[in-house]
Amino acid sequence: MQTMSININEKFTLAELDTAFSLRPFIKYLKASLKNDSSLKDKLTAFLLEKLEQFPELEGDVPLENIEKYREILELIFVSMTNVTEDETRLPWALGMPLRPQFIYGTSAFYTLMIDAREQKLKKAVTQGDEKMMRMRSMRIAYSFILERLYNFSPFHKNEIIHTFIDEETGLLRHLRINIDTRFIDVTPVGELPDLNGLTSPNKLDEEQGFEHLAKVLPINLFKFRGMSVVTITDETVKYAVETIKNTIVAHNRHSEDECYKDVTKALKTLVQNNAIDFNITPLFRINEKLVIPELTDIKSVLMGDDCNNGTARSAYQAFAEEYMRNPRPLIYKTISSKEAKLYPFLSTCTRTGIQSFIVLPLFSNNKMAGILEIFAREPGLLDEKVLAMLEPAYPVLAQLVQISIDDVNSSIDRVIKEKFTSLQPAVQWKFNDAAWNYLQEVENHGKGKIETIGFESVYPLYGAIDIRNSTIERNKAQLSDLQHQFSLLLETLQQVKKHYSLALTDEMIYKCRKWKNTLDESMTPHSEVKLTDFLEKEAVSFLKHFKLTHPGSAGIVEKYFAAIEETKGIAWTNRRQLEESMQTINTAVNNYLDMMKDELQQSYPCYFERFRTDGVEYDIYIGQSIAPDKPFDILYLKNLRLWQLSSMAAIARITHEMLPNLSKPLQTTQLIFIHSSTIDISFRNDERRFDAEGGYNIRYQVIKKRIDKVHVADTNERLTQPGKIALVYFNRRDAEEYISHIQYLQEQGILLNDLEYLDLEELQGVAGLKALRVGINMEYDHSVVS
């Protein structure tokens, strides 16, 4: 214990405060607590009063320069106010002047906090602070004290201060809670106590201006303060560091993942109060219970070395993580030895990057390993069990953090599944939610339930198809070309075999090969194709494999053929690969455009939009009041959608036309729209996971859709759909009138050509009387030029 006058900063204090150190309020408190019984506490109180009576001057103003002579009394006060077993080297405790940051007696722990041992002066961290804010805090404490003691206000101000500062030794934040016990302070008015009838509620003092106003009507120099303040300081750094991590988790969606983990790492450094210790937190993502590492994720792990994008490093990390997940436990390497680095590959990665001390900890969420915490330092011996103990309060929130990252990835996967693989789009999700809730209620009430049929009545359908022109013919041509090349290679291989190895069966294989090669054409029947495939994939391959096995020297000849027929790289698949790549490129461009526009369509009125993959892309759109019951439907939304359908078909045609020079196989697209002006009913088919028309008349709509893609113009062999044009099929001219109006508008804009055709179509099975509009697309249209 020490007697030493420390004045932290008078700038933080109200200069006009009339204060003096006195034990009178403390003595009065002790006398009031005496019960005159035989309890030990009462005896201790009486003993302390007896000691105080030896120094009656302590009930008056005590000059600070004389405080050393009362050292024994002050120590008795400390013992009486704290636990007898309290270690004064660990408890920051002090006695100070009333309402002033001036201390006269305290524990060594208190003075260690305040005084720089080397320079023997106040630490900068103690004196730093916003002067205006600190003075306002002093004013708040003083006036709340006056109002509570003299005007009987209910307590409305906490006698505690949180002091946040940067520790000079570590460079990290520390948070100290300063508790001020004001029970042993008396406040008395200098003259008559002023009347404060106008001030009725402490709520008026919540704002800064309230205390400034009070200072004018009730000057602080009208009062004097006598007694002592008792200050206890507790380190709240751990609590605030954990709170910081929690706040970071709450704000996770408002910040980037990288920023989030940086903030958490900073908080963990604060928690262990060591800037030389660093951290990595890695979530463990599982798909179908298998560990995966997202390609775009910048993995923060010392086990990855300096390059997290290196494939070998990623594979090594995945192997370590999979092994660690099977047996998760703390791995502690206080100082990595050369022997350990040689024995464990992951430790050699550490030492290569200068890491000398390393700990790996598993993070569990819901009793399942959710992530890995790496603790590392570039100085040996910095990490030990003490560091782990300091980090213990953070483990639950760290587990929560990695679980959020995992949940985000899982949610993203769910969104993709909903958007790409099922029909549960946002526009209709509400209906499924209702059905699921009703089902759960039935199960709850009756023990079993039945899923209701999900359907929408009286919706307007819009159908469109972007088809790759002559895709079947192009596919047959590519296959024929590749097969001719494959037979040439096979024939050459067999002749090489015959040249080097005398085998009678080789002549028979050469004969069959030539026979098949000579019969190849585009008019092969399915039966012939099966026999051809059987010859190539079974007979020829079996012969060559057996020959290679019995004649190892022939490996070079045979392997050349096997390399050529490898589907992903071999030259015998070149034309088919180029065709598929070109078709894929076109379909991807069309899908990307429709994806981009789909969200834009939802902004005007919710609609259901579903795509189908054929050789091209087809789509259905349904719009109507039943899809969005809470939003009034108007026919204008339908007209807007139909105009979009026309203009988007033109845009897609231009996009695919511009791609022609860059395609391995030049392919063109055709654009088809089916006009159906009446509403239909649709329902969700659980077996097919998609919506379809309901009822006889409605099903007829679906039948017509499937039959018009290859329809011809009446009395001709000309296909309706043509590259560079949009074809619109309809029954009645009345149905087409609105589209004709939209076409005229787009012609005025220069998007469509002035070549609109009115056509009759051939009869289809069960469908007669179809008509069509066909209009050319301006491939030179520049959308950046506004007409």
CSV table of N, CA and C in Angstrom, one decimal, residues 250-361:
chain,number,residue,atom,x,y,z
A,250,VAL,N,-22.9,-9.7,-35.7
A,250,VAL,CA,-24.2,-9.0,-35.9
A,250,VAL,C,-24.1,-8.2,-37.2
A,251,ALA,N,-22.9,-7.5,-37.4
A,251,ALA,CA,-22.8,-6.7,-38.6
A,251,ALA,C,-22.2,-7.4,-39.8
A,252,HIS,N,-22.2,-8.8,-39.7
A,252,HIS,CA,-21.5,-9.6,-40.7
A,252,HIS,C,-22.0,-9.3,-42.1
A,253,ASN,N,-23.3,-9.2,-42.3
A,253,ASN,CA,-23.9,-9.0,-43.6
A,253,ASN,C,-23.6,-7.6,-44.2
A,254,ARG,N,-23.3,-6.6,-43.3
A,254,ARG,CA,-23.0,-5.3,-43.8
A,254,ARG,C,-21.6,-5.0,-44.2
A,255,HIS,N,-20.7,-6.0,-43.9
A,255,HIS,CA,-19.3,-5.8,-44.2
A,255,HIS,C,-18.8,-7.0,-45.0
A,256,SER,N,-17.7,-6.9,-45.7
A,256,SER,CA,-17.2,-8.0,-46.5
A,256,SER,C,-16.6,-9.0,-45.5
A,257,GLU,N,-16.6,-10.3,-45.9
A,257,GLU,CA,-16.1,-11.3,-45.1
A,257,GLU,C,-14.7,-11.1,-44.6
A,258,ASP,N,-13.9,-10.5,-45.5
A,258,ASP,CA,-12.5,-10.3,-45.2
A,258,ASP,C,-12.3,-9.2,-44.1
A,259,GLU,N,-13.1,-8.1,-44.2
A,259,GLU,CA,-13.1,-7.1,-43.1
A,259,GLU,C,-13.6,-7.7,-41.8
A,260,CYS,N,-14.6,-8.5,-41.9
A,260,CYS,CA,-15.1,-9.2,-40.7
A,260,CYS,C,-14.1,-10.0,-39.9
A,261,TYR,N,-13.4,-10.8,-40.7
A,261,TYR,CA,-12.3,-11.6,-40.0
A,261,TYR,C,-11.1,-10.8,-39.5
A,262,LYS,N,-10.8,-9.7,-40.2
A,262,LYS,CA,-9.8,-8.8,-39.8
A,262,LYS,C,-10.1,-8.2,-38.4
A,263,ASP,N,-11.4,-7.8,-38.3
A,263,ASP,CA,-11.9,-7.2,-37.0
A,263,ASP,C,-11.8,-8.2,-35.9
A,264,VAL,N,-12.2,-9.4,-36.2
A,264,VAL,CA,-12.2,-10.5,-35.2
A,264,VAL,C,-10.7,-10.8,-34.7
A,265,THR,N,-9.8,-10.8,-35.7
A,265,THR,CA,-8.4,-11.1,-35.4
A,265,THR,C,-7.9,-10.0,-34.5
A,266,LYS,N,-8.2,-8.7,-34.7
A,266,LYS,CA,-7.8,-7.6,-33.9
A,266,LYS,C,-8.3,-7.8,-32.5
A,267,ALA,N,-9.6,-8.2,-32.4
A,267,ALA,CA,-10.2,-8.4,-31.1
A,267,ALA,C,-9.5,-9.5,-30.3
A,268,LEU,N,-9.1,-10.6,-31.0
A,268,LEU,CA,-8.4,-11.7,-30.3
A,268,LEU,C,-7.0,-11.3,-29.8
A,269,LYS,N,-6.3,-10.4,-30.6
A,269,LYS,CA,-5.1,-9.9,-30.2
A,269,LYS,C,-5.3,-9.1,-28.9
A,270,THR,N,-6.4,-8.3,-28.8
A,270,THR,CA,-6.7,-7.5,-27.6
A,270,THR,C,-6.9,-8.5,-26.5
A,271,LEU,N,-7.6,-9.6,-26.7
A,271,LEU,CA,-7.9,-10.5,-25.7
A,271,LEU,C,-6.7,-11.1,-25.0
A,272,VAL,N,-5.7,-11.4,-25.8
A,272,VAL,CA,-4.5,-12.0,-25.3
A,272,VAL,C,-3.4,-10.9,-25.0
A,273,GLN,N,-3.7,-9.7,-25.3
A,273,GLN,CA,-2.9,-8.5,-25.0
A,273,GLN,C,-1.4,-8.8,-25.5
A,274,ASN,N,-1.4,-9.2,-26.8
A,274,ASN,CA,0.0,-9.5,-27.4
A,274,ASN,C,-0.1,-9.3,-28.9
A,275,ASN,N,0.5,-8.3,-29.4
A,275,ASN,CA,0.4,-8.0,-30.8
A,275,ASN,C,1.3,-8.9,-31.7
A,276,ALA,N,2.1,-9.7,-31.0
A,276,ALA,CA,3.0,-10.6,-31.8
A,276,ALA,C,2.3,-12.0,-32.0
A,277,ILE,N,1.1,-12.1,-31.4
A,277,ILE,CA,0.4,-13.4,-31.6
A,277,ILE,C,-0.7,-13.1,-32.7
A,278,ASP,N,-0.8,-14.0,-33.7
A,278,ASP,CA,-1.7,-13.8,-34.8
A,278,ASP,C,-2.7,-14.9,-34.9
A,279,PHE,N,-3.8,-14.8,-35.7
A,279,PHE,CA,-4.8,-15.7,-35.7
A,279,PHE,C,-5.4,-15.9,-37.1
A,280,ASN,N,-5.8,-17.1,-37.4
A,280,ASN,CA,-6.6,-17.4,-38.6
A,280,ASN,C,-7.8,-18.2,-38.2
A,281,ILE,N,-9.0,-17.8,-38.7
A,281,ILE,CA,-10.2,-18.6,-38.5
A,281,ILE,C,-10.7,-19.1,-39.8
A,282,THR,N,-10.8,-20.4,-39.9
A,282,THR,CA,-11.2,-21.0,-41.2
A,282,THR,C,-12.5,-21.8,-41.0
A,283,PRO,N,-13.6,-21.4,-41.7
A,283,PRO,CA,-14.8,-22.3,-41.7
A,283,PRO,C,-14.6,-23.5,-42.5
A,284,LEU,N,-15.2,-24.6,-42.1
A,284,LEU,CA,-15.1,-25.9,-42.9
A,284,LEU,C,-16.5,-26.1,-43.6
A,285,PHE,N,-16.4,-26.0,-44.9
A,285,PHE,CA,-17.6,-26.2,-45.7
A,285,PHE,C,-17.8,-27.6,-46.1
A,286,ARG,N,-19.0,-28.1,-46.0
A,286,ARG,CA,-19.3,-29.5,-46.4
A,286,ARG,C,-20.4,-29.5,-47.4
A,287,ILE,N,-20.2,-30.3,-48.5
A,287,ILE,CA,-21.3,-30.6,-49.4
A,287,ILE,C,-21.5,-32.1,-49.4
A,288,ASN,N,-22.7,-32.5,-49.1
A,288,ASN,CA,-23.0,-34.0,-48.9
A,288,ASN,C,-22.0,-34.6,-48.0
A,289,GLU,N,-21.7,-33.9,-46.9
A,289,GLU,CA,-20.9,-34.4,-45.8
A,289,GLU,C,-19.4,-34.6,-46.2
A,290,LYS,N,-19.1,-34.0,-47.3
A,290,LYS,CA,-17.7,-34.1,-47.8
A,290,LYS,C,-17.1,-32.6,-47.7
A,291,LEU,N,-15.8,-32.5,-47.2
A,291,LEU,CA,-15.2,-31.2,-47.1
A,291,LEU,C,-14.9,-30.7,-48.4
A,292,VAL,N,-15.2,-29.4,-48.7
A,292,VAL,CA,-14.9,-28.7,-49.9
A,292,VAL,C,-14.3,-27.4,-49.6
A,293,ILE,N,-13.4,-26.9,-50.5
A,293,ILE,CA,-12.8,-25.6,-50.4
A,293,ILE,C,-13.2,-24.8,-51.6
A,294,PRO,N,-14.1,-23.8,-51.4
A,294,PRO,CA,-14.5,-23.0,-52.5
A,294,PRO,C,-13.3,-22.4,-53.3
A,295,GLU,N,-13.4,-22.4,-54.6
A,295,GLU,CA,-12.3,-21.9,-55.4
A,295,GLU,C,-12.0,-20.5,-55.2
A,296,LEU,N,-13.1,-19.7,-55.0
A,296,LEU,CA,-12.9,-18.2,-54.9
A,296,LEU,C,-12.6,-17.8,-53.5
A,297,THR,N,-12.5,-18.7,-52.5
A,297,THR,CA,-12.3,-18.3,-51.1
A,297,THR,C,-10.8,-18.2,-50.9
A,298,ASP,N,-10.4,-17.0,-50.4
A,298,ASP,CA,-9.0,-16.8,-50.0
A,298,ASP,C,-8.8,-17.3,-48.6
A,299,ILE,N,-8.3,-18.6,-48.6
A,299,ILE,CA,-8.2,-19.3,-47.3
A,299,ILE,C,-7.1,-18.6,-46.5
A,300,LYS,N,-7.5,-18.3,-45.2
A,300,LYS,CA,-6.5,-17.7,-44.3
A,300,LYS,C,-6.0,-18.8,-43.4
A,301,SER,N,-4.8,-19.4,-43.8
A,301,SER,CA,-4.2,-20.5,-43.1
A,301,SER,C,-2.7,-20.4,-43.3
A,302,VAL,N,-2.0,-20.6,-42.2
A,302,VAL,CA,-0.5,-20.7,-42.3
A,302,VAL,C,-0.1,-21.9,-43.0
A,303,LEU,N,-1.0,-22.9,-43.0
A,303,LEU,CA,-0.7,-24.2,-43.7
A,303,LEU,C,-0.8,-24.1,-45.2
A,304,MET,N,-1.3,-22.9,-45.7
A,304,MET,CA,-1.3,-22.7,-47.1
A,304,MET,C,-0.1,-22.0,-47.6
A,305,GLY,N,0.8,-21.6,-46.7
A,305,GLY,CA,2.0,-20.9,-47.1
A,305,GLY,C,1.6,-19.5,-47.6
A,306,ASP,N,2.3,-19.0,-48.6
A,306,ASP,CA,2.1,-17.6,-49.1
A,306,ASP,C,1.1,-17.6,-50.3
A,307,ASP,N,0.8,-18.7,-50.9
A,307,ASP,CA,-0.1,-18.7,-52.0
A,307,ASP,C,-1.3,-19.5,-51.8
A,308,CYS,N,-2.4,-18.9,-51.5
A,308,CYS,CA,-3.7,-19.6,-51.2
A,308,CYS,C,-4.3,-20.1,-52.5
A,309,ASN,N,-3.9,-19.6,-53.6
A,309,ASN,CA,-4.5,-20.0,-54.9
A,309,ASN,C,-3.7,-21.2,-55.6
A,310,ASN,N,-2.6,-21.6,-54.9
A,310,ASN,CA,-1.8,-22.7,-55.4
A,310,ASN,C,-2.6,-24.0,-55.3
A,311,GLY,N,-2.8,-24.7,-56.4
A,311,GLY,CA,-3.6,-25.9,-56.3
A,311,GLY,C,-3.0,-27.0,-55.4
A,312,THR,N,-1.7,-27.1,-55.4
A,312,THR,CA,-1.0,-28.1,-54.6
A,312,THR,C,-1.2,-27.8,-53.1
A,313,ALA,N,-1.1,-26.5,-52.8
A,313,ALA,CA,-1.2,-26.0,-51.4
A,313,ALA,C,-2.6,-26.2,-50.9
A,314,ARG,N,-3.6,-26.0,-51.8
A,314,ARG,CA,-5.0,-26.1,-51.4
A,314,ARG,C,-5.3,-27.6,-51.2
A,315,SER,N,-4.7,-28.5,-52.0
A,315,SER,CA,-5.0,-29.9,-51.8
A,315,SER,C,-4.3,-30.4,-50.5
A,316,ALA,N,-3.1,-29.9,-50.2
A,316,ALA,CA,-2.5,-30.3,-49.0
A,316,ALA,C,-3.3,-29.8,-47.8
A,317,TYR,N,-3.8,-28.6,-47.9
A,317,TYR,CA,-4.6,-28.1,-46.7
A,317,TYR,C,-5.9,-28.9,-46.6
A,318,GLN,N,-6.5,-29.3,-47.7
A,318,GLN,CA,-7.7,-30.1,-47.6
A,318,GLN,C,-7.4,-31.5,-47.0
A,319,ALA,N,-6.3,-32.1,-47.4
A,319,ALA,CA,-5.9,-33.3,-46.8
A,319,ALA,C,-5.7,-33.2,-45.3
A,320,PHE,N,-5.0,-32.1,-44.8
A,320,PHE,CA,-4.8,-31.9,-43.4
A,320,PHE,C,-6.1,-31.7,-42.7
A,321,ALA,N,-7.0,-30.9,-43.3
A,321,ALA,CA,-8.3,-30.6,-42.6
A,321,ALA,C,-9.2,-31.9,-42.5
A,322,GLU,N,-9.2,-32.7,-43.6
A,322,GLU,CA,-9.9,-33.9,-43.5
A,322,GLU,C,-9.4,-34.9,-42.4
A,323,GLU,N,-8.1,-35.0,-42.3
A,323,GLU,CA,-7.5,-35.8,-41.3
A,323,GLU,C,-7.8,-35.3,-39.9
A,324,TYR,N,-7.7,-33.9,-39.8
A,324,TYR,CA,-8.0,-33.3,-38.5
A,324,TYR,C,-9.4,-33.4,-38.0
A,325,MET,N,-10.4,-33.4,-39.0
A,325,MET,CA,-11.8,-33.5,-38.7
A,325,MET,C,-12.1,-34.9,-38.1
A,326,ARG,N,-11.3,-35.9,-38.5
A,326,ARG,CA,-11.5,-37.2,-38.0
A,326,ARG,C,-11.1,-37.4,-36.5
A,327,ASN,N,-10.1,-36.6,-36.1
A,327,ASN,CA,-9.7,-36.6,-34.7
A,327,ASN,C,-9.4,-35.2,-34.3
A,328,PRO,N,-10.4,-34.4,-34.1
A,328,PRO,CA,-10.2,-33.0,-33.7
A,328,PRO,C,-9.7,-32.8,-32.2
A,329,ARG,N,-8.6,-32.2,-32.0
A,329,ARG,CA,-8.1,-31.9,-30.7
A,329,ARG,C,-7.1,-30.8,-30.7
A,330,PRO,N,-6.7,-30.2,-29.6
A,330,PRO,CA,-5.8,-29.1,-29.6
A,330,PRO,C,-4.4,-29.6,-30.0
A,331,LEU,N,-3.7,-29.0,-31.0
A,331,LEU,CA,-2.4,-29.3,-31.4
A,331,LEU,C,-1.5,-28.1,-30.9
A,332,ILE,N,-0.6,-28.3,-30.0
A,332,ILE,CA,0.2,-27.2,-29.4
A,332,ILE,C,1.7,-27.4,-29.6
A,333,TYR,N,2.3,-26.5,-30.3
A,333,TYR,CA,3.7,-26.5,-30.6
A,333,TYR,C,4.3,-25.2,-30.1
A,334,LYS,N,4.7,-25.2,-28.8
A,334,LYS,CA,5.2,-24.0,-28.2
A,334,LYS,C,6.4,-23.4,-28.9
A,335,THR,N,7.3,-24.3,-29.3
A,335,THR,CA,8.4,-24.0,-30.2
A,335,THR,C,8.6,-25.1,-31.2
A,336,ILE,N,8.5,-24.8,-32.4
A,336,ILE,CA,8.5,-25.9,-33.5
A,336,ILE,C,10.0,-26.3,-33.6
A,337,SER,N,10.3,-27.6,-33.3
A,337,SER,CA,11.6,-28.1,-33.5
A,337,SER,C,11.9,-28.5,-34.9
A,338,SER,N,13.1,-28.6,-35.3
A,338,SER,CA,13.5,-29.1,-36.6
A,338,SER,C,13.0,-30.5,-36.8
A,339,LYS,N,13.0,-31.3,-35.7
A,339,LYS,CA,12.6,-32.7,-35.8
A,339,LYS,C,11.1,-32.8,-36.1
A,340,GLU,N,10.3,-31.9,-35.5
A,340,GLU,CA,8.8,-31.9,-35.7
A,340,GLU,C,8.5,-31.4,-37.1
A,341,ALA,N,9.3,-30.4,-37.6
A,341,ALA,CA,9.1,-29.9,-38.9
A,341,ALA,C,9.3,-31.0,-40.0
A,342,LYS,N,10.3,-31.9,-39.8
A,342,LYS,CA,10.6,-32.9,-40.7
A,342,LYS,C,9.5,-34.0,-40.6
A,343,LEU,N,9.0,-34.2,-39.4
A,343,LEU,CA,8.0,-35.3,-39.2
A,343,LEU,C,6.6,-35.0,-39.7
A,344,TYR,N,6.2,-33.7,-39.5
A,344,TYR,CA,4.9,-33.3,-39.9
A,344,TYR,C,5.0,-32.3,-41.0
A,345,PRO,N,4.5,-32.6,-42.2
A,345,PRO,CA,4.6,-31.6,-43.4
A,345,PRO,C,4.0,-30.3,-43.1
A,346,PHE,N,2.9,-30.2,-42.4
A,346,PHE,CA,2.2,-28.9,-42.1
A,346,PHE,C,3.1,-28.0,-41.3
A,347,LEU,N,3.9,-28.6,-40.4
A,347,LEU,CA,4.8,-27.8,-39.6
A,347,LEU,C,6.0,-27.2,-40.4
A,348,SER,N,6.4,-28.0,-41.5
A,348,SER,CA,7.5,-27.5,-42.3
A,348,SER,C,7.0,-26.3,-43.1
A,349,THR,N,5.7,-26.2,-43.4
A,349,THR,CA,5.1,-25.0,-44.1
A,349,THR,C,5.2,-23.9,-43.2
A,350,CYS,N,4.9,-24.1,-41.9
A,350,CYS,CA,5.0,-23.0,-40.9
A,350,CYS,C,6.5,-22.4,-40.8
A,351,THR,N,7.4,-23.3,-40.7
A,351,THR,CA,8.8,-22.8,-40.5
A,351,THR,C,9.3,-22.1,-41.8
A,352,ARG,N,8.8,-22.6,-42.9
A,352,ARG,CA,9.2,-21.9,-44.2
A,352,ARG,C,8.8,-20.4,-44.2
A,353,THR,N,7.7,-20.1,-43.5
A,353,THR,CA,7.2,-18.8,-43.5
A,353,THR,C,7.5,-18.0,-42.2
A,354,GLY,N,8.5,-18.6,-41.5
A,354,GLY,CA,9.0,-17.9,-40.3
A,354,GLY,C,8.2,-18.1,-39.0
A,355,ILE,N,7.2,-19.0,-39.0
A,355,ILE,CA,6.4,-19.2,-37.8
A,355,ILE,C,7.1,-20.2,-36.9
A,356,GLN,N,7.3,-19.8,-35.6
A,356,GLN,CA,8.1,-20.6,-34.7
A,356,GLN,C,7.2,-21.2,-33.6
A,357,SER,N,6.0,-20.7,-33.4
A,357,SER,CA,5.1,-21.2,-32.4
A,357,SER,C,3.7,-21.3,-33.0
A,358,PHE,N,3.0,-22.5,-32.8
A,358,PHE,CA,1.8,-22.8,-33.5
A,358,PHE,C,0.8,-23.6,-32.7
A,359,ILE,N,-0.4,-23.2,-32.7
A,359,ILE,CA,-1.5,-24.0,-32.1
A,359,ILE,C,-2.7,-24.1,-33.0
A,360,VAL,N,-3.3,-25.3,-33.1
A,360,VAL,CA,-4.5,-25.5,-33.9
A,360,VAL,C,-5.6,-26.0,-32.9
A,361,LEU,N,-6.7,-25.3,-33.0
A,361,LEU,CA,-7.9,-25.7,-32.2
A,361,LEU,C,-9.1,-25.9,-33.0
